[in-house]
XYZ file of C-alpha atoms in Angstrom:
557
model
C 211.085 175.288 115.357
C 210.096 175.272 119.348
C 207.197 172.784 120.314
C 205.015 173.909 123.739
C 202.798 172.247 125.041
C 198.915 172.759 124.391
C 197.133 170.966 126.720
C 198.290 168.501 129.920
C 196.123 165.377 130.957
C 197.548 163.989 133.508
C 201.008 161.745 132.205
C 199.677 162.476 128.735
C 200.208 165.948 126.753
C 200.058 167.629 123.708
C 202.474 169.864 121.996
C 202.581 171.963 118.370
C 203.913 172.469 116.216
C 205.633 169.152 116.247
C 205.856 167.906 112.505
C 209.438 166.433 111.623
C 209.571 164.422 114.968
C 208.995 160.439 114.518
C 206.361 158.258 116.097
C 207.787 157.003 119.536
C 210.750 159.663 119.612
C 212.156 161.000 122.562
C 211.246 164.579 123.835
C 212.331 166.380 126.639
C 209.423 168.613 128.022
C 209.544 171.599 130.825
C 212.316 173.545 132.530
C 212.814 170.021 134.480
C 213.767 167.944 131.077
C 210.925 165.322 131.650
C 211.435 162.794 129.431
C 208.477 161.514 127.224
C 207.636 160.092 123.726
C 205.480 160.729 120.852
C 202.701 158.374 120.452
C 200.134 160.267 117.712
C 199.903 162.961 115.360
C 197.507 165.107 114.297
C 198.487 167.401 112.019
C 201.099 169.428 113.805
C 199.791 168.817 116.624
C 201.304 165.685 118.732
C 200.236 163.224 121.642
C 203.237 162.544 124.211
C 203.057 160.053 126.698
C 206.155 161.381 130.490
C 207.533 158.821 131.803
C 207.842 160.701 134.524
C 205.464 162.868 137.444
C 203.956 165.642 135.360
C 202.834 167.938 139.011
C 203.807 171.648 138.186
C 204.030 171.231 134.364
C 202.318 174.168 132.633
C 200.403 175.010 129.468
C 203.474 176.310 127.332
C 206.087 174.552 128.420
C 208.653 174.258 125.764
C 209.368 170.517 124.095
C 212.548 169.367 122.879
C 212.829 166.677 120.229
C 216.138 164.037 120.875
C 216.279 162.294 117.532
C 215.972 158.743 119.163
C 213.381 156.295 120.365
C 213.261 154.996 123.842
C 216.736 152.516 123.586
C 218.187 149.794 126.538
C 221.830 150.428 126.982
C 223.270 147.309 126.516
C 226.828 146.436 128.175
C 228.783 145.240 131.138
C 227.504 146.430 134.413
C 223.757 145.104 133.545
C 223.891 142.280 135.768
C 222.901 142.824 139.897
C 221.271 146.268 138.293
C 217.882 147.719 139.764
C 216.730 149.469 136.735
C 213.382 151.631 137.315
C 210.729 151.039 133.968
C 212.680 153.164 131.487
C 216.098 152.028 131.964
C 217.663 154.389 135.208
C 219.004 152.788 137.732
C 217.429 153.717 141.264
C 220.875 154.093 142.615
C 221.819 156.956 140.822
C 218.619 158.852 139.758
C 218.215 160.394 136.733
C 221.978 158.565 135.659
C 222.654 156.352 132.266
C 222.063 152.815 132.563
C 225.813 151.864 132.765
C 228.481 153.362 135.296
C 230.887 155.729 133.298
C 233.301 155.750 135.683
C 234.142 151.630 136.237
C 235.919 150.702 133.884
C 236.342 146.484 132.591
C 239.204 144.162 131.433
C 238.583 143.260 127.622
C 240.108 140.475 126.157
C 239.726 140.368 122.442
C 239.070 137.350 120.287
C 239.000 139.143 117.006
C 241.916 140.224 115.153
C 242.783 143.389 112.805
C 241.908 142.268 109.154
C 238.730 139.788 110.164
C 235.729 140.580 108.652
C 233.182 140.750 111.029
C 229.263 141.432 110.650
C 226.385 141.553 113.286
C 226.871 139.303 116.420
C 229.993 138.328 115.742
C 232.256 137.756 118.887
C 234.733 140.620 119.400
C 236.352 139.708 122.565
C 234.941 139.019 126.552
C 234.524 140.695 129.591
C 234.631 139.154 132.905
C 230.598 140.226 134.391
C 230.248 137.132 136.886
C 229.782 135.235 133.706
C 231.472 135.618 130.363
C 229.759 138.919 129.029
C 230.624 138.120 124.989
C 230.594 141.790 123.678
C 229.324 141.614 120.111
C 229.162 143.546 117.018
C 225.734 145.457 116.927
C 223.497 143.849 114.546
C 223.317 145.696 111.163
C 227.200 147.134 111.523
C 229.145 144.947 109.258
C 233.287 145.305 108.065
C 237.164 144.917 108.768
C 238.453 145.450 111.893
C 241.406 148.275 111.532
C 242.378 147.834 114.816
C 241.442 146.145 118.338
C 243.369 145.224 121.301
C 243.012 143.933 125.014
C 242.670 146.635 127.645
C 240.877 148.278 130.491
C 238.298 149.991 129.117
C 235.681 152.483 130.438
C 232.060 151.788 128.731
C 232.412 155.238 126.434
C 235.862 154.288 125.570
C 236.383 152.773 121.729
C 237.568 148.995 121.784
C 238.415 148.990 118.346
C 237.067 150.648 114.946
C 236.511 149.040 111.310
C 238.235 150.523 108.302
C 235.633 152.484 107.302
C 235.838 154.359 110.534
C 232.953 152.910 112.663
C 233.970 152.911 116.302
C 233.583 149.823 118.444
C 232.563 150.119 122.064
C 231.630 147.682 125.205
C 227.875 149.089 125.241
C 225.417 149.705 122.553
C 221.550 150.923 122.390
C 218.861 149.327 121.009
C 214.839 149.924 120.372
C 212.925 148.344 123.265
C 210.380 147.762 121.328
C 212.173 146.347 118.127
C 213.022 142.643 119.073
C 216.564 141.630 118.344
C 217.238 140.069 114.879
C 218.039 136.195 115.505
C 220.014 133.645 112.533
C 217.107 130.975 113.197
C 214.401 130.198 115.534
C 214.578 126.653 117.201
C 211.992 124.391 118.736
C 211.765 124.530 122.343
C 212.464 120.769 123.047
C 214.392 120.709 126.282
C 213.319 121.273 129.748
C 214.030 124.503 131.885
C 214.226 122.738 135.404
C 212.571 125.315 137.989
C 213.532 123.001 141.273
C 209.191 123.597 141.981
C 208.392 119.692 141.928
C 204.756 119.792 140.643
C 205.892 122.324 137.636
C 208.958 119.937 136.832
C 206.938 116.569 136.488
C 203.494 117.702 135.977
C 203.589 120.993 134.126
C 207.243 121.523 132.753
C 208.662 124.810 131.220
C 210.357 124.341 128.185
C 213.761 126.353 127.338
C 212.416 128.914 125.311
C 208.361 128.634 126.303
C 206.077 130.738 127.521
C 203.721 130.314 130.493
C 200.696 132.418 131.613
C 200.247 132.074 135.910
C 196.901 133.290 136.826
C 195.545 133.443 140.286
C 193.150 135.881 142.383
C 194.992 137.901 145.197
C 196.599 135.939 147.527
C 197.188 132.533 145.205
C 200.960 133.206 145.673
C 201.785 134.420 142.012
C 204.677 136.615 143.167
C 205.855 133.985 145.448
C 206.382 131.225 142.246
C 208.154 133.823 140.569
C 210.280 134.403 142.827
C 210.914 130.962 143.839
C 211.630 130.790 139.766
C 213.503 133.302 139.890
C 216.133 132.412 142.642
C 216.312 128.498 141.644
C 215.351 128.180 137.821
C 218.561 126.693 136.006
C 218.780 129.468 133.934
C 222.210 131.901 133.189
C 220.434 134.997 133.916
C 217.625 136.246 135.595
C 215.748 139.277 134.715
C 212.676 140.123 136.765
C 210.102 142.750 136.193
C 207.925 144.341 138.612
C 205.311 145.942 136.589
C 203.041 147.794 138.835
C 203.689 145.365 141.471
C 203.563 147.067 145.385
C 206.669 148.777 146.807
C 206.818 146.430 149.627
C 207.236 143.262 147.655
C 209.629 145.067 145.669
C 211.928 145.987 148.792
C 210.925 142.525 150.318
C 213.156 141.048 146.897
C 215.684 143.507 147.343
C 216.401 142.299 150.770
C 216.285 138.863 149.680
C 217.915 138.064 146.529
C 221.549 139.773 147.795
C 221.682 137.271 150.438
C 220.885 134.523 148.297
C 223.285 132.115 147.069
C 223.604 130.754 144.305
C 224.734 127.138 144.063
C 226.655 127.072 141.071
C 229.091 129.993 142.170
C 228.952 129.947 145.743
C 228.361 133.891 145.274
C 225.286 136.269 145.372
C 222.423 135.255 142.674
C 222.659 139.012 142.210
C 225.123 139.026 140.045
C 222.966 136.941 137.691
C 220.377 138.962 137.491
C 218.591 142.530 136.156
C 215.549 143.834 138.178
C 213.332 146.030 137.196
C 211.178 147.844 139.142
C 208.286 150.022 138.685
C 206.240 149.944 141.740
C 202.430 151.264 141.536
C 203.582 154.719 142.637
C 205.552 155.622 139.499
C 203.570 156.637 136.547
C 201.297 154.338 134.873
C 202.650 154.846 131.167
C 206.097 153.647 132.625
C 204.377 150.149 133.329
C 203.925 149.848 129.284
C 207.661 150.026 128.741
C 208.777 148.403 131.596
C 208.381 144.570 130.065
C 210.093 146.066 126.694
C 212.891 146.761 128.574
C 213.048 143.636 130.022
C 212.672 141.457 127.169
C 215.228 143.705 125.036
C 217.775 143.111 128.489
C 217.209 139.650 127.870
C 217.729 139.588 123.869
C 221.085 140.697 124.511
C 222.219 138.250 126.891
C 220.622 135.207 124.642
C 222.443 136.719 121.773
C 225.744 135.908 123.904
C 224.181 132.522 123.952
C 223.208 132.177 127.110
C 220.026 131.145 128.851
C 218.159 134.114 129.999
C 214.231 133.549 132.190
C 212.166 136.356 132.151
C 209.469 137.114 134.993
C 206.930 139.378 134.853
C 204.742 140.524 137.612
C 202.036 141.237 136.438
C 200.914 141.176 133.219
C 197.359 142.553 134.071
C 199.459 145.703 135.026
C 200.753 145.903 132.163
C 197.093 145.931 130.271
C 195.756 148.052 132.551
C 198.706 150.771 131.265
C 197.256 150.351 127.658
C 193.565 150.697 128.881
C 194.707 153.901 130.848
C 196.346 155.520 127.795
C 193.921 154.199 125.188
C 191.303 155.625 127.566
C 193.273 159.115 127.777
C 193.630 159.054 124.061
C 189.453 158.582 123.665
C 190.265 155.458 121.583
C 187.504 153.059 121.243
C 187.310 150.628 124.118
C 187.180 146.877 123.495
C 186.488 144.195 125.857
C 186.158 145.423 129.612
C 187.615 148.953 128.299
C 191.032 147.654 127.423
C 192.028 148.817 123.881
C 190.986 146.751 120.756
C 194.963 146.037 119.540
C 195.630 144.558 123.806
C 195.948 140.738 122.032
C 197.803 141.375 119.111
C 200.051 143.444 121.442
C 200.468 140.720 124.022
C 200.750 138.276 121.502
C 203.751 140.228 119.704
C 205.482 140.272 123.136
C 205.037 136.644 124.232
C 206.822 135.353 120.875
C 209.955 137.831 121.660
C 210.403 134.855 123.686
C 211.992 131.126 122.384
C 215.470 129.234 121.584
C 217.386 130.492 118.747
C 220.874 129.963 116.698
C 221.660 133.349 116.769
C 223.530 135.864 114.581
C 227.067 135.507 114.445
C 230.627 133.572 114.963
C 231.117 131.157 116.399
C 227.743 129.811 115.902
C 225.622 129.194 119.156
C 222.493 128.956 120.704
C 219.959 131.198 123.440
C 217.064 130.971 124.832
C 214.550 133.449 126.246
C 212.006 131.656 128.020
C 209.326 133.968 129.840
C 207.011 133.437 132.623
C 204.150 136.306 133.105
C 201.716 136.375 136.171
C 198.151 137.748 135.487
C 196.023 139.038 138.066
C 192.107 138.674 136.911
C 189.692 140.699 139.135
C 188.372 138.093 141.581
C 190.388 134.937 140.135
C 187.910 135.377 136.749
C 190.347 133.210 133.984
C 187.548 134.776 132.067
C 188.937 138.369 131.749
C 190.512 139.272 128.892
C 194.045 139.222 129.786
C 194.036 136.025 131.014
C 192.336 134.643 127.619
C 194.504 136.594 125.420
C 197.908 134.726 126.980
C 196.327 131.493 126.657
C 195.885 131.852 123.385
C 199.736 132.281 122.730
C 201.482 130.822 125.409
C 202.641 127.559 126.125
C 201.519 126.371 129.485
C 199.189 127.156 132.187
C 199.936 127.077 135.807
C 196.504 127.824 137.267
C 196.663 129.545 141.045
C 193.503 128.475 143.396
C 192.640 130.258 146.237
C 191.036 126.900 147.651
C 194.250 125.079 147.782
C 196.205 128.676 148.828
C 194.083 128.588 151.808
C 195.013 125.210 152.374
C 198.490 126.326 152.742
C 199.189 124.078 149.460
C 202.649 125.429 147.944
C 202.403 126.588 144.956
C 199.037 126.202 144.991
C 198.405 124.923 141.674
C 195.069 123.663 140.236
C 196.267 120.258 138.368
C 193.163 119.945 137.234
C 193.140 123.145 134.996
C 196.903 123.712 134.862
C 198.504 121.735 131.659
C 201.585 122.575 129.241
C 201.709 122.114 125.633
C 205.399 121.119 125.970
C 205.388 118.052 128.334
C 205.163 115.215 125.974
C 208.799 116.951 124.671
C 210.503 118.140 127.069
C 209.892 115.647 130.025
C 212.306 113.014 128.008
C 214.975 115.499 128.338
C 215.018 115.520 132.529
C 214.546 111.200 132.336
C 212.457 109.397 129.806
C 210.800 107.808 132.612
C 209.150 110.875 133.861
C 206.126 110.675 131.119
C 204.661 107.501 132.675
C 205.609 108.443 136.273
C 203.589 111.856 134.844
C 200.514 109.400 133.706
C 200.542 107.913 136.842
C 200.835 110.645 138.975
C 198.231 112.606 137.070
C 195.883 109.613 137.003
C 195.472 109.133 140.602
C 195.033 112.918 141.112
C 192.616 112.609 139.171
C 190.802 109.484 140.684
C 191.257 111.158 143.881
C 188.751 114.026 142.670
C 186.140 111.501 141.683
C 186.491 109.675 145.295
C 186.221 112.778 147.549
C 183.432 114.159 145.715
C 181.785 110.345 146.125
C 182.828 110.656 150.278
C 181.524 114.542 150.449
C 177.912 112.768 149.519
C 177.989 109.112 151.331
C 181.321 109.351 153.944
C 184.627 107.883 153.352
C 183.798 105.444 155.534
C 181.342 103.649 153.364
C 183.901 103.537 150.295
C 185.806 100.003 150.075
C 189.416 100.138 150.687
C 191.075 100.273 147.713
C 188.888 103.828 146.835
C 190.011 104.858 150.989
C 194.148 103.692 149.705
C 193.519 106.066 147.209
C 192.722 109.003 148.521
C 195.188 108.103 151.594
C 198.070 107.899 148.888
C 196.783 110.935 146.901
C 197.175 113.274 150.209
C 200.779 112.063 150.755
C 201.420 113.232 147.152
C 199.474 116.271 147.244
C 201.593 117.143 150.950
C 204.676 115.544 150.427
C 205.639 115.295 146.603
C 203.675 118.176 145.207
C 203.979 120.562 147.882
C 206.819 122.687 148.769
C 208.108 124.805 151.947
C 209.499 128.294 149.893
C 210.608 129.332 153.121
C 212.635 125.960 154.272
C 216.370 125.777 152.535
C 216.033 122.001 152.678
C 212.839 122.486 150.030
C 212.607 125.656 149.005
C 214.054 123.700 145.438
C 213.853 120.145 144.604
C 216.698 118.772 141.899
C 214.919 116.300 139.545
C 216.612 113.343 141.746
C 214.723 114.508 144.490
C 211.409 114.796 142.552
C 211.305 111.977 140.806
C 212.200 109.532 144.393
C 209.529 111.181 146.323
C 207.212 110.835 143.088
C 208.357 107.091 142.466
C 207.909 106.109 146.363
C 204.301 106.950 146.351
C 203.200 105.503 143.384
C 205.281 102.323 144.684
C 203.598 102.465 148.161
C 200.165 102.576 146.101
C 200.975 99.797 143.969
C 202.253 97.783 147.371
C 199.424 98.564 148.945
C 196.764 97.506 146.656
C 198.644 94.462 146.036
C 198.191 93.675 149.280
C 194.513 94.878 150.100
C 193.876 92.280 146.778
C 196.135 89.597 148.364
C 193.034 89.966 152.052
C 194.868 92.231 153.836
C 192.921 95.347 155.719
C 193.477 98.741 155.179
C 193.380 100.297 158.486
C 196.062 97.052 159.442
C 198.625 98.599 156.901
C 201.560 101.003 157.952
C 200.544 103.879 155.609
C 201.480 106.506 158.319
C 205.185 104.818 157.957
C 205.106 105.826 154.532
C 204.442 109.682 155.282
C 206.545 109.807 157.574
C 209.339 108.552 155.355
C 208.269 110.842 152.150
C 207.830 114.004 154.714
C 211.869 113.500 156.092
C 212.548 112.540 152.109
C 211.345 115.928 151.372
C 212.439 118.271 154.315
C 216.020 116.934 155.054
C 219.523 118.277 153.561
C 220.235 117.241 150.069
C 223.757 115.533 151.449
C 221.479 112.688 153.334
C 219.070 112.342 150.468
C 220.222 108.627 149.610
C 220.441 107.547 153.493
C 216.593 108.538 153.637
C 215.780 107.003 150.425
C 216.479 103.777 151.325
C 214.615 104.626 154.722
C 211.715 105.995 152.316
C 211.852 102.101 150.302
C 211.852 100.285 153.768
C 208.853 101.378 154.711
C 207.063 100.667 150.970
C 208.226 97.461 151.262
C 206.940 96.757 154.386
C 203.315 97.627 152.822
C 203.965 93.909 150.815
């Protein structure tokens, strides 16, 4: 029976009759085969949500059901993608996810005769890393044949006995996270090369982090500063309703960056997705589903896969727009009543896991969302509804933005639930260097706002060593350059000798202000000196300004 369509708002439409089709099933709709999916019923009549720009659709326009639910083509040929929110790449508009004409040297690791069930290890394709192709989950039998061969992505690898054919690629539900053998703690550290995240606020392998910050905080700059220095395997970023420009400004960028561990393009470890504010709203929603389901498949290889997302709030805003378009009942600020328990669902797709299959291994997806509140409110909804699931905070202020404080985060607001665990696992002398670190942050709050009332002048010199210490940290050991090579990323070495040098040069210090010694007759400006060349120079003269960097704390004594 032919479906037309009944009435057009906007991206959203509704067509009848339209009984036997399935919640979230593909349709094709117009003469222009728009795609779009079923989101309600009502009797035969049914809600679809285009993924595309609905301008000339008409009233009658027939609709044509596809059988399947928007699915991520998973396969070699992922990695240094540009995927738009529903899977296309922007290359080739309008083409499958994978190039059917490129075709990829399989090696196979199974043998005719081996049983085999979902995630086992078939065999390996060279992708820039090892791209394990695996049984899909839920196919399960003896292999009848498989062999080693150049292989095209529709071409069969292999088949079982009872006649299921094996293949490089295979689909999956973006919104159906992939089945794992058993979830793990996240007890090891995810080193992001951004000092004050590494020793004050660390990301564990598998966390999740909420970064919130008004416009112009830098959110977009940390994630991309993640992004091309996080010791992850792969990379997938999504731009959900981010700008164009910002989008075109990390195209430019992340070609001609280099990754250390290869010598070659950090493309090639990485997916980006883009869906710029000019492309339909409803895309937005699917956008991060795609994503995580991208990464799914590459921690079910057993690799370590970091999701960004940028933003979230774009993401919510999607809901609000369809739940609005659907007359659902608003909940807080007009976002839909179900926008937590959705966000919540999506923040646990992330974690470590021993996934399915042989040989046995481990992945990780660990995910790190921006949120934009209106006006830098942490009060908004969105904002509330991650902290209430994720693992960390890394709080943006526009104070210490304007400051020209890189990343500008607020350590006073900023905390992570997994630093107790995980900080062990980059030294186990990082949680006291934490303490202290944290500590005289802290005190350094208490003494300013004491100066901003009676002048730092009147405070006695162990309060004035203080906050001259606590400014060499906040410049030198917390603060980064994203721009500079030398510091765009900071190995923990690095962190934890700038880190250790200024609590030394405070200890020194006051040793010696206790011993009758004057402040103002000390050679703190040495110190800053030594910390700012410890921090801007080239990593291959690190220990030669270290020792440079100790000369001048001793001579504090």
């Amino acid at each position: 029976m032919t479906a037309n369509l009944v009435r057009i708002t906007g991206t959203l439409a509704e067509a009848r009759p339209l009984r036997e089709a399935a919640l979230y099933e593909l349709v094709r709709v117009g003469p222009r085969g728009l795609l779009g999916e079923v989101i309600r019923f009502a009797g035969d009549t049914a809600t679809l949500q285009i993924f595309e720009d609905t301008t000339g659709l008409a009233v009658g326009a027939a609709v044509e059901r596809t059988g399947s639910s928007l699915a991520a083509e998973l396969g070699p040929g992922l990695l240094g993608a540009v995927l738009d929110g529903i899977g296309r790449p922007l290359a080739r508009l309008a083409a499958a996810t994978l190039d059917r004409t490129k075709t990829w040297r399989f090696v196979a690791r199974a043998r005719p005769g081996d049983r085999v069930s979902g995630g086992d290890i078939l065999g390996t394709v060279d992708e820039h890393l090892e791209h394990r192709v695996l049984v899909p989950p839920g196919v399960a039998g003896t292999i009848a044949a498989i062999g080693d061969g150049e292989l095209a992505i529709d071409q069969p690898l292999g088949r079982l006995a009872d006649g299921t054919a094996l293949a490089l690629a295979q689909r999956w539900p973006i919104r159906t996270p992939r089945p794992v053998a058993q979830r793990l703690a996240s007890d090891r550290a995810l080193v992001t090369g951004q000092r004050v995240l590494d020793l004050l606020f660390p990301l564990a392998e598998g966390g999740t982090v909420a970064v919130p910050g008004g416009f112009g905080t830098g959110k977009t700059i940390v994630e991309q500063a993640l992004a091309k220095h996080a010791d992850a395997d792969v990379i997938v970023f999504v731009g959900c309703g981010e700008r164009g420009n910002e989008m075109a400004e990390l195209l430019e960028s992340f070609p001609a960056l280099v990754d250390p561990r290869t010598g070659r393009s950090i493309m090639e470890r990485t997916v980006l997705i883009a869906n710029t504010s000019n492309m339909p709203v409803v895309a937005r929603e699917a956008s991060v589903y795609l994503g995580m389901t991208i990464a799914e498949y590459y921690r079910d290889m057993g690799h370590r896969v970091a999701v960004m997302v940028d933003s979230l709030s774009r993401w919510a805003e999607a809901l609000r727009d369809i739940a609005a378009r659907l007359q659902e009942m608003p909940g807080e600020e007009g976002y839909p009543t179900a926008m937590a328990s959705r966000l919540g669902a999506l923040y646990e797709r992330a974690g470590r896991a021993r996934v399915l299959g042989a040989p046995e291994r481990t992945g990780a997806v660990t995910m790190v969302c921006a949120v934009s509140p209106p006006g830098g409110d942490f009060s908004e909804p969105v904002t509330q509804a991650s902290l209430r699931v994720a693992g960390g905070l890394w709080a943006l202020d526009a104070h210490l933005a304007r400051a020209r404080q890189f990343p500008a985060i607020d350590w006073a607001t900023s905390y992570s639930l997994h630093a107790a665990t995980v900080l062990p696992t980059i030294d186990p002398s990082w949680p006291a260097l934490r303490g202290r670190v944290l500590a005289l942050l802290q005190r350094d709050a208490e003494l300013r706002e004491i100066a901003s009332l009676v002048g730092e002048s009147e405070l006695e010199d162990r309060d004035r060593l203080v906050l001259a210490i606590a400014a060499i940290v906040r410049e030198h050991v917390l603060g980064q350059n994203a721009f500079d090579p030398n510091d765009a990323t900071s190995p923990p070495a690095k962190t934890a000798a700038l880190a250790r040098l200024a609590i030394a040069a405070l200890d020194a210090a006051d040793a010696a202000i206790a011993g009758g010694r004057e402040l103002d007759a000390l050679p703190i400006t040495a110190v800053r000196r030594a910390l700012a060349a410890l921090r801007g120079g080239p990593e291959r003269e690190r220990d030669a300004r270290t020792t440079a960097a100790q000369q001048a704390v001793e001579a504090l004594r």
